[in-house]
Amino acid sequence: MKRVLSGNEAFARGAFEAAVKVVSSYPGTPSTEITENIKFYDEIYSEWAPNEKVAFEVALGASLAGKRALTCMKHVGLNVAADPLMTASYTGVNGGMVVIVADDPNMYSSQNEQDSRHYARFAKVPMLEPSDSQEAKDYLIEAFKISEEFCTPVLVRSCTRLSHSKTVVELGERCAEVDLGLENNIPKWVMVPANARKRHIVVEDRLKKLTDFSYSSNLNKIEYKSKNIGIVCSGIVYQYVKEALPDASILKLGMVYPISIDLVKEFSEKVDKLYVVEELDKFIENELKAAGIKVESLNRDVCGELSVEKVRELFGEETVAKEVSQLSLPNRPPNMCPGCSHRGIFYAINRLKLFVVGDIGCYTLGLLPPLSAINSTVCMGASVSMTHGIDKASDGEYTKKVVGVIGDSTFLHTGVNGLMNIIYNKGFSTIIILDNRITGMTGHQPNPATGFTIKGEPAPKIDFEVLVRAMGVKNVYKVDPFNIEECMEVLKREVEKKEPSVIITTRPCIFADRSVISSPFYVDVEKCTGCKACTKIGCPAILWDENKRQAYIDETLCTGCGLCPKVCRFDAIHQRGEK
Ligand code: SF4
Ligand code: SF4
C-alpha cells in the first residue's frame, strides 16, 4: 500500500516497521512530529523525556536490554545528548539503537545553524542521510540493521525541508521484534579507563569496516549521465541537483559518514570535473580533499538553505523566473497569542526596567516590541546559569536589576541544574519560572509538570514549589502573571534580597487549558482617551483606529483574559455580559 507521508511521518512508520520497542525524545522543530506520530503505534513504548541527554540514555538502556531503541531530536538537542553519544560509540549497542537528528538550515526556528554531520565524525559513528520520505522510512530500517551488525549507535540526519515535505511511501509490515536479552558484558559496558582504552581500538576498527561496507552498500547510488560534470551530494540536496542539473552524473551518498573514498575515486575517474554540492558546511568536500581527490571549487555560501534555483546559479545555469504573487498580504510579525499567560509578567518586568536573561520557548517572543522585554537568549537552561554569572561577575551589583526567565519545560530540561548551582554557590539571583503547564513553542507537548503523558494518560506532576524548596530555596512565591500589581510588588522585593528567589507564575497556556477562555472585552468609545496604554501590552486582539485615535478590540481574537482593563486608567475596557 502506498501513502503520501511527510519525512517525519515516514520516520515514524520506519520505527514501526523496524519493530522498535522504545522511543524516548525531546521535542524540537523540525523533529517533533516523528515522536508525535510514533505515539499512535501501540506496539512501541514512546515518551517525552525532560531533555535529549535523558532521552538518549533511555534509548541506550533499552538497547542494553536487547531491544531496538530510537531517540529523536533537533540539531541543538544533539549538543545536549553529545555526552552519552561520545561514550555510547565506545560501548556500542546490544539491540539496535538509532538517533534521528534534524538540522534546520536557514534557522526557521532555531538559535543556530550547526551541521550535525560533524557529530558523526566526532563520535566516529555512521550517519545516513535520506533524500525523501520513502528513504526516510527505508534508511531508518537499514540503520537498525547496521547498528546491530556493527555494534554501534547510528545517526540518521534529516533537515527541515525533508522532515516537513511529503512524498509517496510504500508501506511494509512490521518485522519480528529483536530480543537479544540483557547484555552482561562488563569490559564492553563499563567505561573505566582500562576498558575504554580497549574499546577505542574497537571503534577505530569498526570505522574501517563501516567504510568497506559503505563501498558496497546500496545506500550509495551512482547515476551516470553526461561525463562532463560529476556531482557528489546527499540528502535533500540530491533533489535540488536532480532538478537543477538533469544531465549531470550523480553520486548520491546515502551514508555520509564514513564516506567510501574508493567509491568516490571510481566515480571521479569517469567524469571530467567533480563537484560537491552540499548544504551548510563543506563536510563532504573537505573529506574528499583530505583524501587527495580533486574537487572543483564552487562559490557556495555555507550559510542558509540551498534550493533548485541556488544550485542552478552555482553552475551558471539560467534561473527560471519565479511567479510572484501579486496579492498584497499584511505582515504578521511573530507575537505572543491573545490571552498568553506570559504577557502580564513581562509587562510588570518592563515597568520595573529589569534586565531579562531569557531562555528558549514561546516567551522568547517577549523580545519583540512593544514588550521588548528580553535581553539575552542563548540555549535551553542558559537563563538560570547566565543570571548567576552576571551576579558573580558584578559582585552582586547588577543582581537587583536582573532576572532570569525560563519556561516550565525548559526549567526541567536543564534550568534545574543552573538553579542548583545558584544555591550551592551562594548566589542571589531571582529566577522566574513561567509555568504555563505545557511545552508551548514546539506545539504543546506534555512534560513532567503537566500531569499527563505523551498518550494523554494521567501522570504524576512535578510541583515546582515543592521541588525548588527541596533544593534549598527559601524565597519561593507563586504569582498570577495577570496580577500586575502583585507581580511588581514581589519582583521589587525579591531582587533586593541577598538570597536566591524563585517566582513561579501560575496561569496555563490558553491552548493547554481552553477552559480559561471567557467572553471577550470591548473598548467603550465614550471613555477611551486614546492614551494607547493598552496597545503597549502587545495583545494581537488590541488594535488602533488611526482615524478615531482610539483603541478597539477584535472580539473574535480576544480570549477574555482580562489583562488590558488593568492597564487602562480610564475604565474604558469592559467585558461583554458584565453587569
Ligand atoms: S482581554 Fe485584552 S489582553 Fe486579554 S485577550 Fe482580550 S484584548 Fe487581549
Ligand atoms: S488604555 Fe484605555 S483609554 Fe487608553 S487607549 Fe486603551 S482603551 Fe483607550
Coordinates of C-alpha atoms and ligand atoms in Angstrom, one line a residue:
M1 CA 0.0 0.0 0.0
K2 CA 1.2 3.5 -0.8
R3 CA 0.7 6.6 1.3
V4 CA 1.8 10.2 1.0
L5 CA 3.8 10.9 4.1
S6 CA 6.0 13.7 5.4
G7 CA 9.5 12.8 6.2
N8 CA 8.7 12.8 9.9
E9 CA 5.6 10.6 9.4
A10 CA 7.8 8.2 7.3
F11 CA 10.4 8.1 10.1
A12 CA 7.7 7.1 12.5
R13 CA 6.5 4.4 10.1
G14 CA 10.1 3.2 9.8
A15 CA 10.2 2.8 13.5
F16 CA 7.1 0.7 13.4
E17 CA 8.3 -1.5 10.6
A18 CA 11.7 -1.9 12.2
A19 CA 10.0 -3.3 15.3
V20 CA 11.4 -0.6 17.6
K21 CA 10.4 -1.2 21.2
V22 CA 11.3 2.0 22.9
V23 CA 11.3 5.6 21.7
S24 CA 12.4 8.5 24.1
S25 CA 12.7 12.0 22.7
Y26 CA 12.6 15.7 23.5
P27 CA 10.5 17.9 21.2
G28 CA 12.3 20.4 18.9
T29 CA 11.4 21.7 15.5
P30 CA 11.8 20.2 12.9
S31 CA 12.0 16.7 14.6
T32 CA 8.9 16.9 16.9
E33 CA 6.4 15.1 14.6
I34 CA 8.4 11.9 14.4
T35 CA 7.7 11.1 18.1
E36 CA 4.2 12.6 17.8
N37 CA 3.4 10.1 15.1
I38 CA 5.1 7.2 16.9
K39 CA 2.8 7.6 19.8
F40 CA -0.1 6.3 17.7
Y41 CA 1.7 2.9 17.3
D42 CA 0.7 0.9 20.3
E43 CA 3.4 -1.7 19.7
I44 CA 6.0 1.0 20.5
Y45 CA 6.6 2.4 24.0
S46 CA 7.1 6.2 23.5
E47 CA 7.7 9.1 25.8
W48 CA 8.8 12.7 26.1
A49 CA 11.9 12.9 28.2
P50 CA 12.9 16.1 30.1
N51 CA 15.9 16.6 27.8
E52 CA 17.8 15.0 24.9
K53 CA 20.6 13.6 27.1
V54 CA 18.0 11.7 29.2
A55 CA 16.2 10.6 26.0
F56 CA 19.4 9.3 24.6
E57 CA 20.3 7.4 27.8
V58 CA 16.8 5.8 28.0
A59 CA 17.2 4.5 24.4
L60 CA 20.7 3.3 25.2
G61 CA 19.3 1.4 28.3
A62 CA 16.6 -0.2 26.1
S63 CA 19.4 -1.2 23.7
L64 CA 21.4 -2.8 26.6
A65 CA 18.2 -4.7 27.4
G66 CA 18.4 -6.2 23.9
K67 CA 15.6 -4.3 22.2
R68 CA 15.6 -1.8 19.3
A69 CA 15.5 1.8 20.5
L70 CA 15.2 5.2 18.9
T71 CA 15.6 8.8 20.1
C72 CA 14.7 11.9 18.0
M73 CA 15.9 15.4 18.4
K74 CA 16.8 18.6 16.6
H75 CA 20.3 19.6 15.9
V76 CA 20.8 21.7 19.0
G77 CA 19.4 18.8 21.0
L78 CA 22.3 16.6 19.9
N79 CA 24.6 19.1 21.7
V80 CA 22.7 18.2 24.9
A81 CA 23.0 14.4 24.1
A82 CA 26.6 14.7 23.0
D83 CA 28.0 13.4 26.3
P84 CA 26.3 10.0 26.2
L85 CA 26.7 9.8 22.4
M86 CA 30.5 10.0 22.6
T87 CA 30.7 7.1 25.1
A88 CA 27.9 5.1 23.5
S89 CA 30.2 5.0 20.5
Y90 CA 32.7 3.1 22.7
T91 CA 30.2 0.8 24.5
G92 CA 28.4 0.1 21.3
V93 CA 24.9 -1.3 21.5
N94 CA 23.1 -4.6 22.1
G95 CA 19.7 -4.2 20.4
G96 CA 19.9 -1.7 17.5
M97 CA 20.0 2.0 18.5
V98 CA 19.4 4.9 16.2
V99 CA 19.4 8.7 16.8
I100 CA 17.4 10.8 14.3
V101 CA 18.8 14.3 14.3
A102 CA 17.0 17.1 12.3
D103 CA 19.0 20.1 11.2
D104 CA 17.5 23.4 10.4
P105 CA 19.3 25.2 7.5
N106 CA 18.2 28.8 7.4
M107 CA 17.2 28.6 11.0
Y108 CA 13.4 28.7 10.6
S109 CA 13.0 28.0 14.3
S110 CA 16.4 27.6 15.8
Q111 CA 19.1 29.6 17.5
N112 CA 22.0 28.4 15.3
E113 CA 22.6 26.6 12.1
Q114 CA 25.0 23.9 13.1
D115 CA 25.7 21.0 10.8
S116 CA 25.2 17.7 12.6
R117 CA 27.3 15.7 10.2
H118 CA 30.3 16.8 12.3
Y119 CA 28.9 14.7 15.2
A120 CA 29.2 11.6 13.1
R121 CA 32.9 12.2 12.6
F122 CA 33.4 13.4 16.1
A123 CA 31.8 10.4 17.7
K124 CA 33.1 8.0 15.0
V125 CA 29.6 6.6 14.3
P126 CA 27.9 6.1 11.0
M127 CA 25.5 8.6 9.6
L128 CA 22.8 8.0 7.0
E129 CA 21.0 10.8 5.1
P130 CA 17.7 10.1 3.3
S131 CA 16.5 12.4 0.5
D132 CA 12.8 11.8 0.5
S133 CA 10.1 10.2 2.7
Q134 CA 10.5 6.7 1.2
E135 CA 14.2 6.8 2.1
A136 CA 13.4 8.2 5.5
K137 CA 11.5 5.0 6.2
D138 CA 13.9 2.7 4.4
Y139 CA 17.1 4.2 5.8
L140 CA 15.7 4.0 9.4
I141 CA 15.1 0.3 9.0
E142 CA 18.6 -0.1 7.4
A143 CA 20.1 1.9 10.2
F144 CA 18.9 -0.6 12.8
K145 CA 20.5 -3.4 10.8
I146 CA 23.8 -1.5 10.6
S147 CA 23.6 -0.7 14.3
E148 CA 23.3 -4.4 15.2
E149 CA 25.7 -5.7 12.6
F150 CA 28.5 -3.2 13.5
C151 CA 27.6 -2.8 17.2
T152 CA 27.2 1.0 17.0
P153 CA 24.7 3.7 17.5
V154 CA 23.7 5.1 14.1
L155 CA 22.8 8.7 13.3
V156 CA 20.2 9.4 10.7
R157 CA 20.2 13.0 9.6
S158 CA 17.1 14.9 8.5
C159 CA 16.5 18.6 7.8
T160 CA 13.5 20.9 7.9
R161 CA 12.8 20.5 4.2
L162 CA 12.8 16.7 4.4
S163 CA 11.0 16.5 7.7
H164 CA 8.1 18.7 6.6
S165 CA 7.6 17.9 2.9
K166 CA 5.6 14.9 1.7
T167 CA 6.4 12.2 -0.9
V168 CA 4.9 8.8 -1.7
V169 CA 5.9 5.9 0.5
E170 CA 5.3 2.2 0.0
L171 CA 4.3 0.7 3.4
G172 CA 5.6 -2.6 4.7
E173 CA 4.9 -4.9 7.5
R174 CA 6.4 -4.7 11.0
C175 CA 9.3 -7.2 11.2
A176 CA 9.8 -9.6 14.1
E177 CA 10.8 -7.9 17.3
V178 CA 14.5 -8.2 18.1
D179 CA 15.1 -9.6 21.6
L180 CA 18.8 -10.1 22.4
G181 CA 18.3 -10.2 26.2
L182 CA 20.1 -8.0 28.8
E183 CA 23.8 -8.0 27.8
N184 CA 26.1 -8.6 30.8
N185 CA 29.5 -7.7 29.4
I186 CA 31.4 -5.6 31.8
P187 CA 34.5 -4.8 29.6
K188 CA 32.1 -3.6 26.9
W189 CA 29.7 -1.6 29.0
V190 CA 31.7 -0.3 32.0
M191 CA 33.8 2.6 30.6
V192 CA 36.5 2.9 33.2
P193 CA 39.8 3.9 31.6
A194 CA 41.2 0.3 31.3
N195 CA 38.1 -0.9 29.4
A196 CA 37.6 2.3 27.4
R197 CA 41.2 2.1 26.0
K198 CA 40.4 -1.3 24.6
R199 CA 37.1 -0.1 23.3
H200 CA 38.7 2.8 21.4
I201 CA 40.6 0.2 19.4
V202 CA 37.3 -1.5 18.6
V203 CA 35.8 1.9 17.5
E204 CA 38.7 2.5 15.1
D205 CA 38.5 -1.0 13.7
R206 CA 34.7 -0.6 13.3
L207 CA 35.2 2.6 11.3
K208 CA 37.3 0.7 8.8
K209 CA 34.7 -2.0 8.4
L210 CA 32.0 0.6 8.0
T211 CA 34.0 2.3 5.3
D212 CA 34.2 -1.1 3.4
F213 CA 30.5 -1.6 4.0
S214 CA 29.8 1.9 2.5
Y215 CA 31.6 0.9 -0.7
S216 CA 29.3 -1.9 -1.5
S217 CA 26.2 -0.7 0.2
N218 CA 23.0 0.1 -1.8
L219 CA 22.7 3.2 0.3
N220 CA 25.0 4.9 -2.1
K221 CA 23.9 5.3 -5.7
I222 CA 25.6 6.3 -8.9
E223 CA 23.6 7.7 -11.8
Y224 CA 25.7 8.1 -14.9
K225 CA 24.6 10.7 -17.5
S226 CA 26.9 13.3 -19.1
K227 CA 30.6 12.7 -18.4
N228 CA 31.3 16.5 -18.3
I229 CA 30.1 17.0 -14.8
G230 CA 30.0 14.6 -11.8
I231 CA 28.3 15.7 -8.6
V232 CA 28.6 14.2 -5.2
C233 CA 25.7 15.0 -3.0
S234 CA 23.4 13.6 -0.3
G235 CA 20.0 14.0 1.4
I236 CA 17.6 16.7 0.2
V237 CA 20.3 18.3 -1.9
Y238 CA 20.1 15.4 -4.2
Q239 CA 16.5 16.5 -5.1
Y240 CA 17.8 20.0 -5.9
V241 CA 20.7 18.7 -8.0
K242 CA 18.4 16.3 -10.0
E243 CA 16.0 19.1 -10.9
A244 CA 18.6 21.9 -11.5
L245 CA 21.1 19.8 -13.5
P246 CA 19.2 16.9 -15.2
D247 CA 22.2 16.0 -17.4
A248 CA 24.8 15.7 -14.7
S249 CA 26.2 12.4 -13.4
I250 CA 25.5 12.0 -9.7
L251 CA 27.0 10.0 -6.8
K252 CA 24.3 10.2 -4.1
L253 CA 25.8 9.3 -0.7
G254 CA 23.2 7.6 1.5
M255 CA 25.9 7.1 4.0
V256 CA 27.5 10.4 4.6
Y257 CA 29.9 9.1 7.2
P258 CA 32.2 7.3 6.9
I259 CA 32.5 8.1 3.2
S260 CA 33.8 5.4 0.9
I261 CA 36.7 7.2 -0.7
D262 CA 37.3 4.3 -3.1
L263 CA 33.7 4.7 -4.4
V264 CA 34.2 8.5 -4.9
K265 CA 37.5 7.9 -6.7
E266 CA 35.9 5.4 -9.1
F267 CA 33.2 7.9 -9.8
S268 CA 35.6 10.8 -10.2
E269 CA 37.7 8.9 -12.8
K270 CA 34.6 8.6 -15.0
V271 CA 33.8 12.3 -15.1
D272 CA 35.7 15.3 -16.4
K273 CA 35.0 17.6 -13.4
L274 CA 34.0 16.6 -9.9
Y275 CA 31.9 18.9 -7.8
V276 CA 30.4 18.5 -4.3
V277 CA 27.0 20.2 -3.8
E278 CA 26.0 20.2 -0.1
E279 CA 24.1 22.4 2.3
L280 CA 25.8 24.2 5.2
D281 CA 29.4 23.2 5.9
K282 CA 31.9 21.8 3.4
F283 CA 31.7 18.5 5.1
I284 CA 31.9 16.1 2.2
E285 CA 34.2 18.4 0.2
N286 CA 36.7 18.5 3.0
E287 CA 36.6 14.7 3.4
L288 CA 37.3 14.2 -0.3
K289 CA 40.1 16.9 -0.5
A290 CA 41.7 15.4 2.6
A291 CA 41.8 12.0 0.8
G292 CA 43.5 13.7 -2.2
I293 CA 40.5 13.7 -4.6
K294 CA 40.4 16.7 -6.9
V295 CA 37.2 18.7 -6.3
E296 CA 36.3 21.7 -8.4
S297 CA 35.5 24.8 -6.3
L298 CA 32.0 26.3 -6.2
N299 CA 31.4 29.8 -4.9
R300 CA 28.9 28.5 -2.4
D301 CA 27.7 30.2 0.7
V302 CA 27.8 28.0 3.8
C303 CA 25.0 30.0 5.4
G304 CA 21.4 29.2 4.8
E305 CA 19.4 26.6 2.8
L306 CA 20.0 25.5 -0.8
S307 CA 17.3 25.3 -3.4
V308 CA 16.9 24.3 -7.1
E309 CA 17.5 27.9 -8.1
K310 CA 20.6 28.3 -6.0
V311 CA 22.1 25.1 -7.4
R312 CA 21.4 26.4 -11.0
E313 CA 23.1 29.7 -10.1
L314 CA 26.1 27.9 -8.7
F315 CA 26.6 26.3 -12.1
G316 CA 25.9 29.4 -14.2
E317 CA 22.6 27.9 -15.5
E318 CA 19.8 30.2 -16.4
T319 CA 17.4 30.6 -13.5
V320 CA 13.7 30.1 -14.0
A321 CA 11.7 33.3 -13.4
K322 CA 9.6 32.8 -10.3
E323 CA 6.0 33.6 -10.4
V324 CA 5.5 36.2 -7.7
S325 CA 2.1 36.6 -6.1
Q326 CA 0.6 40.0 -6.7
L327 CA -1.5 39.7 -3.6
S328 CA -0.5 42.3 -1.0
L329 CA -0.8 40.3 2.2
P330 CA -0.4 42.1 5.5
N331 CA 2.7 41.4 7.6
R332 CA 2.1 39.3 10.6
P333 CA 5.1 39.7 12.9
P334 CA 5.7 36.9 15.4
N335 CA 3.8 37.7 18.6
M336 CA 2.6 36.0 21.8
C337 CA -1.1 34.8 21.4
P338 CA -4.0 36.9 22.6
G339 CA -4.5 35.9 26.3
C340 CA -1.0 34.5 26.6
S341 CA -0.1 34.0 30.2
H342 CA 3.4 35.5 29.8
R343 CA 2.2 38.9 28.7
G344 CA 1.3 40.2 32.2
I345 CA 4.6 39.3 33.9
F346 CA 6.6 40.8 31.0
Y347 CA 4.6 44.0 31.3
A348 CA 5.4 44.1 35.1
I349 CA 9.1 43.4 34.4
N350 CA 9.1 46.2 31.8
R351 CA 7.6 48.7 34.2
L352 CA 10.4 47.9 36.7
K353 CA 13.0 48.2 33.9
L354 CA 14.7 44.9 34.7
F355 CA 17.3 43.3 32.6
V356 CA 15.9 39.9 31.4
V357 CA 18.1 36.9 30.8
G358 CA 15.8 34.8 28.7
D359 CA 15.6 31.3 27.5
I360 CA 14.2 29.1 24.7
G361 CA 10.4 28.9 24.4
C362 CA 7.5 30.9 23.1
Y363 CA 8.2 33.6 25.8
T364 CA 11.3 34.4 23.8
L365 CA 8.8 36.4 21.7
G366 CA 8.8 38.8 24.6
L367 CA 11.8 40.4 23.0
L368 CA 9.6 42.0 20.3
P369 CA 8.1 45.4 20.6
P370 CA 6.0 46.6 22.3
L371 CA 7.1 44.4 25.2
S372 CA 10.8 44.4 24.2
A373 CA 11.5 42.5 27.5
I374 CA 14.2 40.0 26.7
N375 CA 17.9 41.0 26.8
S376 CA 19.6 37.6 26.0
T377 CA 18.7 34.1 24.7
V378 CA 21.3 31.5 24.2
C379 CA 20.2 27.9 24.7
M380 CA 17.9 25.8 26.8
G381 CA 18.6 26.4 30.5
A382 CA 21.1 29.2 30.0
S383 CA 18.9 31.9 31.5
V384 CA 19.4 30.5 35.0
S385 CA 23.1 29.9 34.9
M386 CA 23.8 33.2 33.0
T387 CA 21.9 35.2 35.6
H388 CA 24.2 33.7 38.2
G389 CA 27.2 34.6 36.1
I390 CA 26.0 38.2 35.9
D391 CA 25.5 38.2 39.7
K392 CA 29.0 36.8 40.4
A393 CA 30.8 38.9 37.8
S394 CA 29.3 42.1 39.2
D395 CA 29.9 41.2 42.8
G396 CA 26.1 41.5 43.2
E397 CA 26.0 45.0 41.8
Y398 CA 23.7 44.0 38.8
T399 CA 21.7 41.4 40.8
K400 CA 19.0 43.9 41.7
K401 CA 18.4 44.8 38.1
V402 CA 18.5 41.3 36.6
V403 CA 16.0 38.4 36.5
G404 CA 16.3 35.0 34.7
V405 CA 13.1 34.0 32.9
I406 CA 12.5 30.3 32.0
G407 CA 9.5 28.2 31.0
D408 CA 8.3 25.1 32.8
S409 CA 9.6 22.6 30.3
T410 CA 12.9 24.4 29.8
F411 CA 13.4 24.6 33.6
L412 CA 13.0 20.8 33.8
H413 CA 15.2 20.4 30.7
T414 CA 18.4 21.9 32.1
G415 CA 17.4 25.0 34.1
V416 CA 17.1 23.0 37.2
N417 CA 20.8 22.3 37.2
G418 CA 21.6 26.0 37.0
L419 CA 19.4 26.6 40.0
M420 CA 21.3 24.0 42.0
N421 CA 24.4 25.9 41.1
I422 CA 23.0 29.2 42.3
I423 CA 22.0 27.6 45.6
Y424 CA 25.3 25.8 46.1
N425 CA 27.5 28.7 45.2
K426 CA 25.5 31.2 47.4
G427 CA 24.1 33.3 44.5
F428 CA 21.4 36.0 45.0
S429 CA 19.7 35.6 41.6
T430 CA 16.0 36.0 41.1
I431 CA 14.6 33.3 38.7
I432 CA 11.0 33.4 37.3
I433 CA 9.6 30.1 36.2
L434 CA 6.8 30.8 33.7
D435 CA 4.7 27.7 34.4
N436 CA 2.1 27.6 31.6
R437 CA 1.8 23.8 32.1
I438 CA 2.8 22.8 28.6
T439 CA 5.8 22.8 26.2
G440 CA 4.3 25.7 24.1
M441 CA 6.9 26.5 21.4
T442 CA 7.1 23.1 19.9
G443 CA 3.3 22.6 19.7
H444 CA 2.0 21.7 23.2
Q445 CA 3.8 18.6 24.2
P446 CA 3.4 17.4 27.8
N447 CA 6.4 17.5 30.2
P448 CA 7.0 16.1 33.7
A449 CA 5.0 19.1 35.2
T450 CA 1.8 18.8 33.0
G451 CA 0.2 15.8 34.7
F452 CA -0.2 13.7 31.6
T453 CA 2.0 11.5 29.3
I454 CA 2.6 11.6 25.5
K455 CA -0.6 9.4 25.1
G456 CA -2.6 11.7 27.3
E457 CA -2.8 9.4 30.2
P458 CA -2.7 10.9 33.7
A459 CA 0.8 11.1 35.2
P460 CA 2.4 12.3 38.4
K461 CA 3.1 16.1 38.3
I462 CA 6.3 17.8 39.3
D463 CA 5.3 20.5 41.8
F464 CA 7.8 23.4 41.1
E465 CA 7.3 25.0 44.6
V466 CA 8.0 21.7 46.4
L467 CA 10.9 21.0 44.1
V468 CA 12.7 24.3 44.5
R469 CA 12.1 24.4 48.2
A470 CA 13.5 20.9 48.5
M471 CA 16.6 22.2 46.6
G472 CA 17.1 24.8 49.3
V473 CA 15.4 27.9 48.0
K474 CA 13.6 29.7 50.9
N475 CA 12.1 32.5 48.9
V476 CA 9.5 30.8 46.7
Y477 CA 6.4 32.7 45.5
K478 CA 3.6 31.9 43.3
V479 CA 2.0 34.8 41.4
D480 CA -0.8 35.3 38.9
P481 CA 1.1 36.8 35.9
F482 CA -2.0 38.9 35.1
N483 CA -2.0 40.5 38.6
I484 CA 0.4 43.2 37.6
E485 CA 0.5 45.0 40.9
E486 CA 1.3 41.7 42.8
C487 CA 4.0 40.8 40.2
M488 CA 5.6 44.2 40.6
E489 CA 5.5 44.0 44.4
V490 CA 7.0 40.5 44.5
L491 CA 9.7 41.4 41.9
K492 CA 10.7 44.6 43.6
R493 CA 11.1 42.8 46.9
E494 CA 12.9 39.7 45.7
V495 CA 15.5 41.3 43.5
E496 CA 16.6 43.3 46.6
K497 CA 17.2 40.1 48.7
K498 CA 20.7 38.8 49.2
E499 CA 19.4 35.3 48.7
P500 CA 18.2 33.3 45.7
S501 CA 14.5 33.7 44.9
V502 CA 12.2 31.7 42.6
I503 CA 8.9 33.3 41.4
I504 CA 6.5 30.8 39.8
T505 CA 3.8 32.2 37.5
T506 CA 0.6 30.1 37.6
R507 CA -1.5 30.7 34.5
P508 CA -1.9 27.9 31.9
C509 CA -1.3 28.5 28.2
I510 CA -4.7 29.2 26.6
F511 CA -4.1 26.2 24.3
A512 CA -3.3 23.9 27.2
D513 CA -6.5 24.7 29.1
R514 CA -9.3 26.1 26.9
S515 CA -11.5 26.5 30.0
V516 CA -9.7 29.7 30.8
I517 CA -11.2 31.4 27.7
S518 CA -14.2 33.6 28.6
S519 CA -16.3 36.3 26.9
P520 CA -14.4 39.0 25.1
F521 CA -13.6 42.5 26.1
Y522 CA -14.5 45.7 24.2
V523 CA -13.5 49.4 24.3
D524 CA -16.1 51.9 25.4
V525 CA -15.6 54.6 22.8
E526 CA -17.2 57.2 25.1
K527 CA -14.5 56.7 27.7
C528 CA -11.4 55.9 25.6
T529 CA -9.0 58.9 25.6
G530 CA -6.6 57.3 23.1
C531 CA -3.8 57.2 25.6
K532 CA -2.5 54.0 23.9
A533 CA -1.5 52.3 27.2
C534 CA -3.4 49.1 26.3
T535 CA -1.6 48.8 23.0
K536 CA 1.7 48.5 24.9
I537 CA 0.9 45.0 26.2
G538 CA 1.2 43.7 22.7
C539 CA -2.0 41.7 22.5
P540 CA -2.8 41.0 18.9
A541 CA -6.5 41.5 19.7
I542 CA -6.0 45.1 20.6
L543 CA -5.9 47.4 17.5
W544 CA -5.6 51.1 16.9
D545 CA -8.0 53.2 14.8
E546 CA -5.9 55.9 13.4
N547 CA -8.9 58.0 12.2
K548 CA -10.7 57.9 15.5
R549 CA -7.5 58.0 17.6
Q550 CA -8.9 55.2 19.7
A551 CA -8.1 51.6 20.6
Y552 CA -10.5 48.8 19.7
I553 CA -10.6 45.1 20.4
D554 CA -11.1 42.4 17.8
E555 CA -13.5 40.3 19.7
T556 CA -13.0 37.3 17.5
L557 CA -9.4 37.2 18.8
C558 CA -9.9 38.2 22.4
T559 CA -9.8 35.3 24.8
G560 CA -11.2 37.4 27.7
C561 CA -8.0 37.1 29.7
G562 CA -8.8 40.4 31.5
L563 CA -5.3 41.9 31.3
C564 CA -6.0 45.0 29.2
P565 CA -8.5 46.6 31.6
K566 CA -5.8 46.5 34.2
V567 CA -3.6 48.9 32.2
C568 CA -6.4 51.3 31.2
R569 CA -6.6 54.2 33.6
F570 CA -9.8 55.5 32.2
D571 CA -12.0 52.5 32.8
A572 CA -12.7 52.2 29.1
I573 CA -12.3 48.4 28.7
H574 CA -15.1 46.1 29.8
Q575 CA -16.2 42.5 29.3
R576 CA -19.3 41.5 27.3
G577 CA -22.0 40.4 29.6
E578 CA -20.5 42.2 32.5
K579 CA -23.1 43.7 34.9
Ligands
SF4_1 S1 -8.8 40.7 27.4 FE1 -7.5 42.3 26.4 S2 -5.4 41.5 26.7 FE2 -6.8 39.8 27.1 S3 -7.0 38.8 25.1 FE3 -8.7 40.3 25.2 S4 -7.9 42.1 24.3 FE4 -6.1 40.8 24.7
SF4_2 S1 -5.8 52.2 27.7 FE1 -7.9 52.7 27.8 S2 -8.0 54.8 27.3 FE2 -6.0 54.2 26.7 S3 -6.2 53.7 24.5 FE3 -6.6 51.8 25.7 S4 -8.8 51.7 26.0 FE4 -8.3 53.8 25.4

